[in-house]
PDB file of C-alpha atoms in Angstrom:
ATOM      1  CA  MET R   1     125.851 107.585  77.426  1.00 49.00           C
ATOM      2  CA  LYS R   2     123.273 105.578  78.314  1.00 64.00           C
ATOM      3  CA  GLN R   3     122.404 105.776  83.278  1.00 75.00           C
ATOM      4  CA  HIS R   4     121.727 102.910  83.833  1.00 83.00           C
ATOM      5  CA  ILE R   5     120.226 101.871  87.084  1.00 88.00           C
ATOM      6  CA  SER R   6     120.708  99.339  89.976  1.00 89.00           C
ATOM      7  CA  PHE R   7     118.575  96.341  90.861  1.00 91.00           C
ATOM      8  CA  ARG R   8     118.521  97.357  93.440  1.00 94.00           C
ATOM      9  CA  GLN R   9     117.298 101.172  92.841  1.00 95.00           C
ATOM     10  CA  TYR R  10     114.539  99.588  90.124  1.00 94.00           C
ATOM     11  CA  ARG R  11     113.140  97.260  93.071  1.00 96.00           C
ATOM     12  CA  TRP R  12     112.733 100.282  94.979  1.00 97.00           C
ATOM     13  CA  ILE R  13     111.693 102.638  92.447  1.00 96.00           C
ATOM     14  CA  ASP R  14     109.271  99.696  91.248  1.00 97.00           C
ATOM     15  CA  LEU R  15     107.877  99.150  95.086  1.00 97.00           C
ATOM     16  CA  THR R  16     106.605 103.163  96.229  1.00 98.00           C
ATOM     17  CA  ILE R  17     105.054 102.927  92.518  1.00 97.00           C
ATOM     18  CA  LEU R  18     103.256 100.515  93.457  1.00 98.00           C
ATOM     19  CA  LEU R  19     102.575 101.880  96.806  1.00 98.00           C
ATOM     20  CA  ALA R  20     101.616 104.903  95.177  1.00 98.00           C
ATOM     21  CA  VAL R  21      99.387 102.847  93.371  1.00 97.00           C
ATOM     22  CA  LEU R  22      97.476 101.031  95.414  1.00 97.00           C
ATOM     23  CA  ALA R  23      96.832 104.776  97.735  1.00 97.00           C
ATOM     24  CA  VAL R  24      95.523 106.599  95.368  1.00 96.00           C
ATOM     25  CA  SER R  25      93.167 103.938  94.411  1.00 95.00           C
ATOM     26  CA  GLN R  26      91.980 102.462  98.426  1.00 94.00           C
ATOM     27  CA  TYR R  27      91.420 106.503  98.198  1.00 93.00           C
ATOM     28  CA  LEU R  28      89.460 106.496  95.010  1.00 92.00           C
ATOM     29  CA  ILE R  29      87.693 103.066  96.040  1.00 89.00           C
ATOM     30  CA  HIS R  30      86.713 104.314  99.064  1.00 86.00           C
ATOM     31  CA  HIS R  31      85.092 107.466  98.358  1.00 83.00           C
ATOM     32  CA  ALA R  32      83.478 106.012  95.268  1.00 84.00           C
ATOM     33  CA  CYS R  33      81.639 103.670  97.240  1.00 73.00           C
ATOM     34  CA  THR R  34      80.596 106.551 100.409  1.00 72.00           C
ATOM     35  CA  PHE R  35      79.889 108.280  97.552  1.00 71.00           C
ATOM     36  CA  TRP R  36      77.406 106.553  95.876  1.00 71.00           C
ATOM     37  CA  TYR R  37      76.383 104.178  98.273  1.00 67.00           C
ATOM     38  CA  PRO R  38      76.860 106.284 102.441  1.00 66.00           C
ATOM     39  CA  GLU R  39      74.622 103.189 104.554  1.00 67.00           C
ATOM     40  CA  GLN R  40      76.312 100.695 102.684  1.00 67.00           C
ATOM     41  CA  LEU R  41      77.833  98.281 105.215  1.00 62.00           C
ATOM     42  CA  TYR R  42      80.328  96.529 102.805  1.00 68.00           C
ATOM     43  CA  VAL R  43      83.481  97.739 101.421  1.00 77.00           C
ATOM     44  CA  VAL R  44      86.175  96.847  98.446  1.00 85.00           C
ATOM     45  CA  SER R  45      89.447  97.438  98.613  1.00 90.00           C
ATOM     46  CA  PRO R  46      91.936  97.289  96.432  1.00 94.00           C
ATOM     47  CA  VAL R  47      94.455  96.160  99.055  1.00 96.00           C
ATOM     48  CA  ALA R  48      94.925  92.439  99.061  1.00 96.00           C
ATOM     49  CA  ALA R  49      95.039  92.597  94.779  1.00 97.00           C
ATOM     50  CA  VAL R  50      97.850  94.600  94.698  1.00 97.00           C
ATOM     51  CA  THR R  51      99.974  92.635  97.624  1.00 98.00           C
ATOM     52  CA  ALA R  52      99.708  89.697  95.703  1.00 98.00           C
ATOM     53  CA  LEU R  53     100.687  91.428  92.794  1.00 97.00           C
ATOM     54  CA  VAL R  54     104.228  92.120  94.863  1.00 98.00           C
ATOM     55  CA  MET R  55     104.286  89.174  96.401  1.00 98.00           C
ATOM     56  CA  MET R  56     105.196  87.431  92.880  1.00 97.00           C
ATOM     57  CA  ARG R  57     107.050  90.414  91.570  1.00 96.00           C
ATOM     58  CA  TRP R  58     109.439  90.491  95.272  1.00 97.00           C
ATOM     59  CA  ASN R  59     108.701  88.619  97.966  1.00 96.00           C
ATOM     60  CA  GLY R  60     107.986  89.466 101.029  1.00 96.00           C
ATOM     61  CA  TYR R  61     108.838  93.175 100.088  1.00 97.00           C
ATOM     62  CA  ALA R  62     104.599  92.650 100.171  1.00 97.00           C
ATOM     63  CA  ALA R  63     104.857  93.780 104.041  1.00 98.00           C
ATOM     64  CA  ILE R  64     104.968  96.750 103.420  1.00 98.00           C
ATOM     65  CA  HIS R  65     102.276  96.841 101.077  1.00 98.00           C
ATOM     66  CA  ALA R  66      99.786  94.945 103.218  1.00 98.00           C
ATOM     67  CA  LEU R  67     100.441  97.086 106.161  1.00 97.00           C
ATOM     68  CA  CYS R  68     100.519 100.343 104.596  1.00 97.00           C
ATOM     69  CA  GLY R  69      97.532  99.695 102.415  1.00 96.00           C
ATOM     70  CA  GLY R  70      95.581  98.680 106.404  1.00 94.00           C
ATOM     71  CA  LEU R  71      96.861 101.497 107.859  1.00 96.00           C
ATOM     72  CA  LEU R  72      96.115 103.348 104.935  1.00 96.00           C
ATOM     73  CA  PHE R  73      91.866 101.918 104.922  1.00 92.00           C
ATOM     74  CA  VAL R  74      91.669 102.498 108.634  1.00 92.00           C
ATOM     75  CA  ALA R  75      92.630 106.335 108.421  1.00 93.00           C
ATOM     76  CA  LEU R  76      90.626 106.441 105.319  1.00 92.00           C
ATOM     77  CA  ALA R  77      87.215 104.458 107.666  1.00 86.00           C
ATOM     78  CA  GLU R  78      88.430 106.918 110.793  1.00 86.00           C
ATOM     79  CA  GLY R  79      89.020 104.148 112.858  1.00 84.00           C
ATOM     80  CA  GLU R  80      90.424 103.960 115.899  1.00 86.00           C
ATOM     81  CA  GLY R  81      93.556 103.209 117.567  1.00 87.00           C
ATOM     82  CA  ARG R  82      93.101  99.331 118.249  1.00 87.00           C
ATOM     83  CA  GLN R  83      91.901  99.492 114.409  1.00 89.00           C
ATOM     84  CA  TYR R  84      94.813 100.651 113.646  1.00 93.00           C
ATOM     85  CA  LEU R  85      96.428  97.132 114.589  1.00 92.00           C
ATOM     86  CA  VAL R  86      94.063  95.023 113.743  1.00 90.00           C
ATOM     87  CA  TYR R  87      94.210  95.770 109.553  1.00 91.00           C
ATOM     88  CA  GLY R  88      97.445  97.323 109.991  1.00 93.00           C
ATOM     89  CA  LEU R  89      99.532  93.537 111.625  1.00 93.00           C
ATOM     90  CA  GLY R  90      96.093  91.473 110.810  1.00 93.00           C
ATOM     91  CA  ASN R  91      96.910  91.951 106.739  1.00 96.00           C
ATOM     92  CA  LEU R  92     101.138  90.983 107.631  1.00 97.00           C
ATOM     93  CA  ALA R  93      99.399  87.384 108.055  1.00 97.00           C
ATOM     94  CA  CYS R  94      99.279  86.946 103.888  1.00 97.00           C
ATOM     95  CA  LEU R  95     103.322  86.497 104.120  1.00 98.00           C
ATOM     96  CA  GLY R  96     101.667  83.419 104.451  1.00 97.00           C
ATOM     97  CA  ALA R  97     101.021  82.907 100.491  1.00 97.00           C
ATOM     98  CA  LEU R  98     104.658  82.550 100.126  1.00 98.00           C
ATOM     99  CA  VAL R  99     104.695  79.213 101.370  1.00 97.00           C
ATOM    100  CA  MET R 100     102.100  79.110  97.617  1.00 97.00           C
ATOM    101  CA  PHE R 101     106.065  79.684  95.560  1.00 97.00           C
ATOM    102  CA  PRO R 102     108.221  76.173  96.412  1.00 97.00           C
ATOM    103  CA  ILE R 103     105.263  73.992  96.450  1.00 96.00           C
ATOM    104  CA  PHE R 104     103.572  75.400  93.216  1.00 97.00           C
ATOM    105  CA  GLY R 105     106.179  77.669  91.968  1.00 95.00           C
ATOM    106  CA  LYS R 106     106.156  81.249  90.844  1.00 96.00           C
ATOM    107  CA  GLU R 107     105.763  80.399  86.664  1.00 94.00           C
ATOM    108  CA  ARG R 108     103.344  78.439  87.312  1.00 96.00           C
ATOM    109  CA  ILE R 109     100.727  80.040  89.385  1.00 97.00           C
ATOM    110  CA  ARG R 110     101.378  83.156  87.074  1.00 94.00           C
ATOM    111  CA  ASN R 111     100.878  80.954  83.909  1.00 94.00           C
ATOM    112  CA  ASP R 112      97.270  79.160  85.368  1.00 95.00           C
ATOM    113  CA  SER R 113      94.875  81.156  85.916  1.00 95.00           C
ATOM    114  CA  PHE R 114      93.030  79.063  88.645  1.00 97.00           C
ATOM    115  CA  LEU R 115      96.057  79.396  90.457  1.00 97.00           C
ATOM    116  CA  SER R 116      96.198  83.825  89.707  1.00 97.00           C
ATOM    117  CA  VAL R 117      93.441  83.427  91.026  1.00 97.00           C
ATOM    118  CA  SER R 118      93.730  81.289  93.915  1.00 97.00           C
ATOM    119  CA  PHE R 119      97.074  83.125  95.095  1.00 98.00           C
ATOM    120  CA  GLY R 120      95.179  86.287  95.252  1.00 97.00           C
ATOM    121  CA  VAL R 121      93.209  85.110  97.116  1.00 97.00           C
ATOM    122  CA  ALA R 122      94.646  82.554  99.959  1.00 98.00           C
ATOM    123  CA  VAL R 123      96.030  86.645 100.005  1.00 98.00           C
ATOM    124  CA  GLN R 124      92.953  88.351 101.016  1.00 96.00           C
ATOM    125  CA  LEU R 125      91.839  85.153 103.048  1.00 95.00           C
ATOM    126  CA  LEU R 126      94.920  85.296 105.092  1.00 96.00           C
ATOM    127  CA  MET R 127      94.850  88.535 105.914  1.00 95.00           C
ATOM    128  CA  LEU R 128      91.080  88.504 106.404  1.00 92.00           C
ATOM    129  CA  LEU R 129      92.806  85.519 109.104  1.00 92.00           C
ATOM    130  CA  GLY R 130      95.044  87.710 110.384  1.00 94.00           C
ATOM    131  CA  ARG R 131      93.130  91.000 111.087  1.00 91.00           C
ATOM    132  CA  THR R 132      90.090  87.469 112.745  1.00 88.00           C
ATOM    133  CA  ALA R 133      92.995  86.651 114.651  1.00 90.00           C
ATOM    134  CA  ALA R 134      94.459  90.300 115.986  1.00 89.00           C
ATOM    135  CA  VAL R 135      90.896  90.925 117.043  1.00 87.00           C
ATOM    136  CA  ALA R 136      90.150  88.252 119.175  1.00 85.00           C
ATOM    137  CA  ALA R 137      93.940  89.450 120.775  1.00 88.00           C
ATOM    138  CA  LEU R 138      93.030  93.082 121.135  1.00 84.00           C
ATOM    139  CA  GLY R 139      90.035  92.060 122.984  1.00 83.00           C
ATOM    140  CA  PHE R 140      86.791  92.547 120.295  1.00 77.00           C
ATOM    141  CA  PRO R 141      83.613  92.397 121.292  1.00 76.00           C
ATOM    142  CA  GLY R 142      82.490  89.182 119.455  1.00 71.00           C
ATOM    143  CA  GLU R 143      79.798  91.260 117.050  1.00 73.00           C
ATOM    144  CA  ALA R 144      82.786  93.088 116.380  1.00 69.00           C
ATOM    145  CA  LEU R 145      84.802  89.823 114.906  1.00 70.00           C
ATOM    146  CA  VAL R 146      81.746  89.019 112.686  1.00 72.00           C
ATOM    147  CA  GLY R 147      81.785  92.648 110.978  1.00 70.00           C
ATOM    148  CA  PHE R 148      85.187  92.287 110.166  1.00 66.00           C
ATOM    149  CA  ILE R 149      84.875  89.488 108.468  1.00 70.00           C
ATOM    150  CA  THR R 150      81.214  90.053 107.028  1.00 73.00           C
ATOM    151  CA  THR R 151      81.879  93.616 106.028  1.00 74.00           C
ATOM    152  CA  ASP R 152      85.377  92.567 103.836  1.00 79.00           C
ATOM    153  CA  ILE R 153      83.204  89.909 101.986  1.00 81.00           C
ATOM    154  CA  LEU R 154      83.372  91.949  98.537  1.00 85.00           C
ATOM    155  CA  SER R 155      86.858  91.877  98.672  1.00 89.00           C
ATOM    156  CA  VAL R 156      87.204  88.694  98.331  1.00 91.00           C
ATOM    157  CA  LEU R 157      85.691  88.591  94.752  1.00 92.00           C
ATOM    158  CA  PHE R 158      87.454  91.966  94.333  1.00 92.00           C
ATOM    159  CA  THR R 159      90.388  90.624  94.845  1.00 95.00           C
ATOM    160  CA  ALA R 160      89.844  87.427  92.331  1.00 96.00           C
ATOM    161  CA  PHE R 161      88.379  89.545  89.173  1.00 95.00           C
ATOM    162  CA  LEU R 162      91.626  92.015  89.412  1.00 95.00           C
ATOM    163  CA  MET R 163      94.002  88.948  89.548  1.00 96.00           C
ATOM    164  CA  TRP R 164      91.660  87.663  86.591  1.00 96.00           C
ATOM    165  CA  ILE R 165      92.549  91.078  84.690  1.00 96.00           C
ATOM    166  CA  ILE R 166      96.678  91.484  86.673  1.00 95.00           C
ATOM    167  CA  ARG R 167      97.619  87.798  85.265  1.00 94.00           C
ATOM    168  CA  ARG R 168      96.595  88.835  81.021  1.00 93.00           C
ATOM    169  CA  ILE R 169      99.141  91.878  81.403  1.00 93.00           C
ATOM    170  CA  GLU R 170     103.013  90.961  80.355  1.00 89.00           C
ATOM    171  CA  GLY R 171     105.256  91.059  82.837  1.00 89.00           C
ATOM    172  CA  LEU R 172     103.120  92.901  85.401  1.00 94.00           C
ATOM    173  CA  PHE R 173     102.420  90.183  87.245  1.00 95.00           C
ATOM    174  CA  GLU R 174     105.604  88.144  87.271  1.00 93.00           C
ATOM    175  CA  ASP R 175     109.179  87.666  89.245  1.00 93.00           C
ATOM    176  CA  GLN R 176     111.359  90.993  88.311  1.00 94.00           C
ATOM    177  CA  LYS R 177     114.644  89.260  88.406  1.00 91.00           C
ATOM    178  CA  HIS R 178     113.337  86.584  85.928  1.00 89.00           C
ATOM    179  CA  TYR R 179     111.012  89.073  84.435  1.00 90.00           C
ATOM    180  CA  LEU R 180     114.906  91.391  83.149  1.00 89.00           C
ATOM    181  CA  LEU R 181     116.538  88.496  82.362  1.00 88.00           C
ATOM    182  CA  ARG R 182     113.890  87.694  79.844  1.00 87.00           C
ATOM    183  CA  VAL R 183     113.484  90.881  78.256  1.00 85.00           C
ATOM    184  CA  GLN R 184     117.406  91.297  78.374  1.00 84.00           C
ATOM    185  CA  ALA R 185     118.177  87.733  76.935  1.00 85.00           C
ATOM    186  CA  GLU R 186     114.999  88.607  73.941  1.00 82.00           C
ATOM    187  CA  GLN R 187     116.541  91.656  73.652  1.00 80.00           C
ATOM    188  CA  GLN R 188     120.671  89.775  72.738  1.00 80.00           C
ATOM    189  CA  THR R 189     118.619  87.581  70.288  1.00 79.00           C
ATOM    190  CA  GLU R 190     117.050  90.614  68.888  1.00 72.00           C
ATOM    191  CA  ARG R 191     120.840  91.925  68.129  1.00 70.00           C
ATOM    192  CA  GLY R 192     121.958  88.617  67.156  1.00 68.00           C
ATOM    193  CA  VAL R 193     119.386  88.226  64.427  1.00 65.00           C
ATOM    194  CA  LYS R 194     119.777  92.270  63.368  1.00 63.00           C
ATOM    195  CA  HIS R 195     123.568  91.752  62.660  1.00 56.00           C
TER     196      HIS R 195
END
C-alpha cells in the first residue's frame, strides 16, 4: 500500500531541505573563501538565490530562509550582536520582490531568462536595501553603511549566475502547487494512453 504525504507535509519537507542546502552551501562558500582568500574584502553568499528559489516555490515562506541565511552569515563571520539584526531583519526586505508575481506572473518569470535573473537580483538588492535601512536605524557610522553594501556586491553577480542555472532545471524554479498539478496531469495522461 502506497503511503501519501499531505501537501502541507510536502511543503515543510521541501522548506527544510532547502534550508539545509542554504546552510551547507553558505558554510562551504564561507570556509572556501576564507581559506583561499583570507584577506578578501568581498563576500559571496547563496542566501539571495536560495531565498528567490523558495519564494518562487512557496511565496512568503521565503522569509524563513532570508532570516536564517542572514543569521548564519553573521555567525560564520563571527559578527557582533547588532549585525545579527542588520542581516536577519534586513534580509526580510527581500519579500518586496513578491510584488513581481502579480505584475509579471510566476510562469512568465520562470520561463523568461531575463525575468528569472532580474527576480533573483531584485531579491538580492532588496536584501541590501533592507540591511542599509537597518544599519541606519541602528546608528552605525557612515563608513559601516558603505561597508555593508560594497562587501556584498559580488553576491549580486553570484545570485544572477545561480538564477540563470536554477531556472533551467525542470520543476525546480516553479510554484510547487502548479508543479504538482502539472505532474499529476501528465501522469494521468500517460495512464490514459497506456489503457
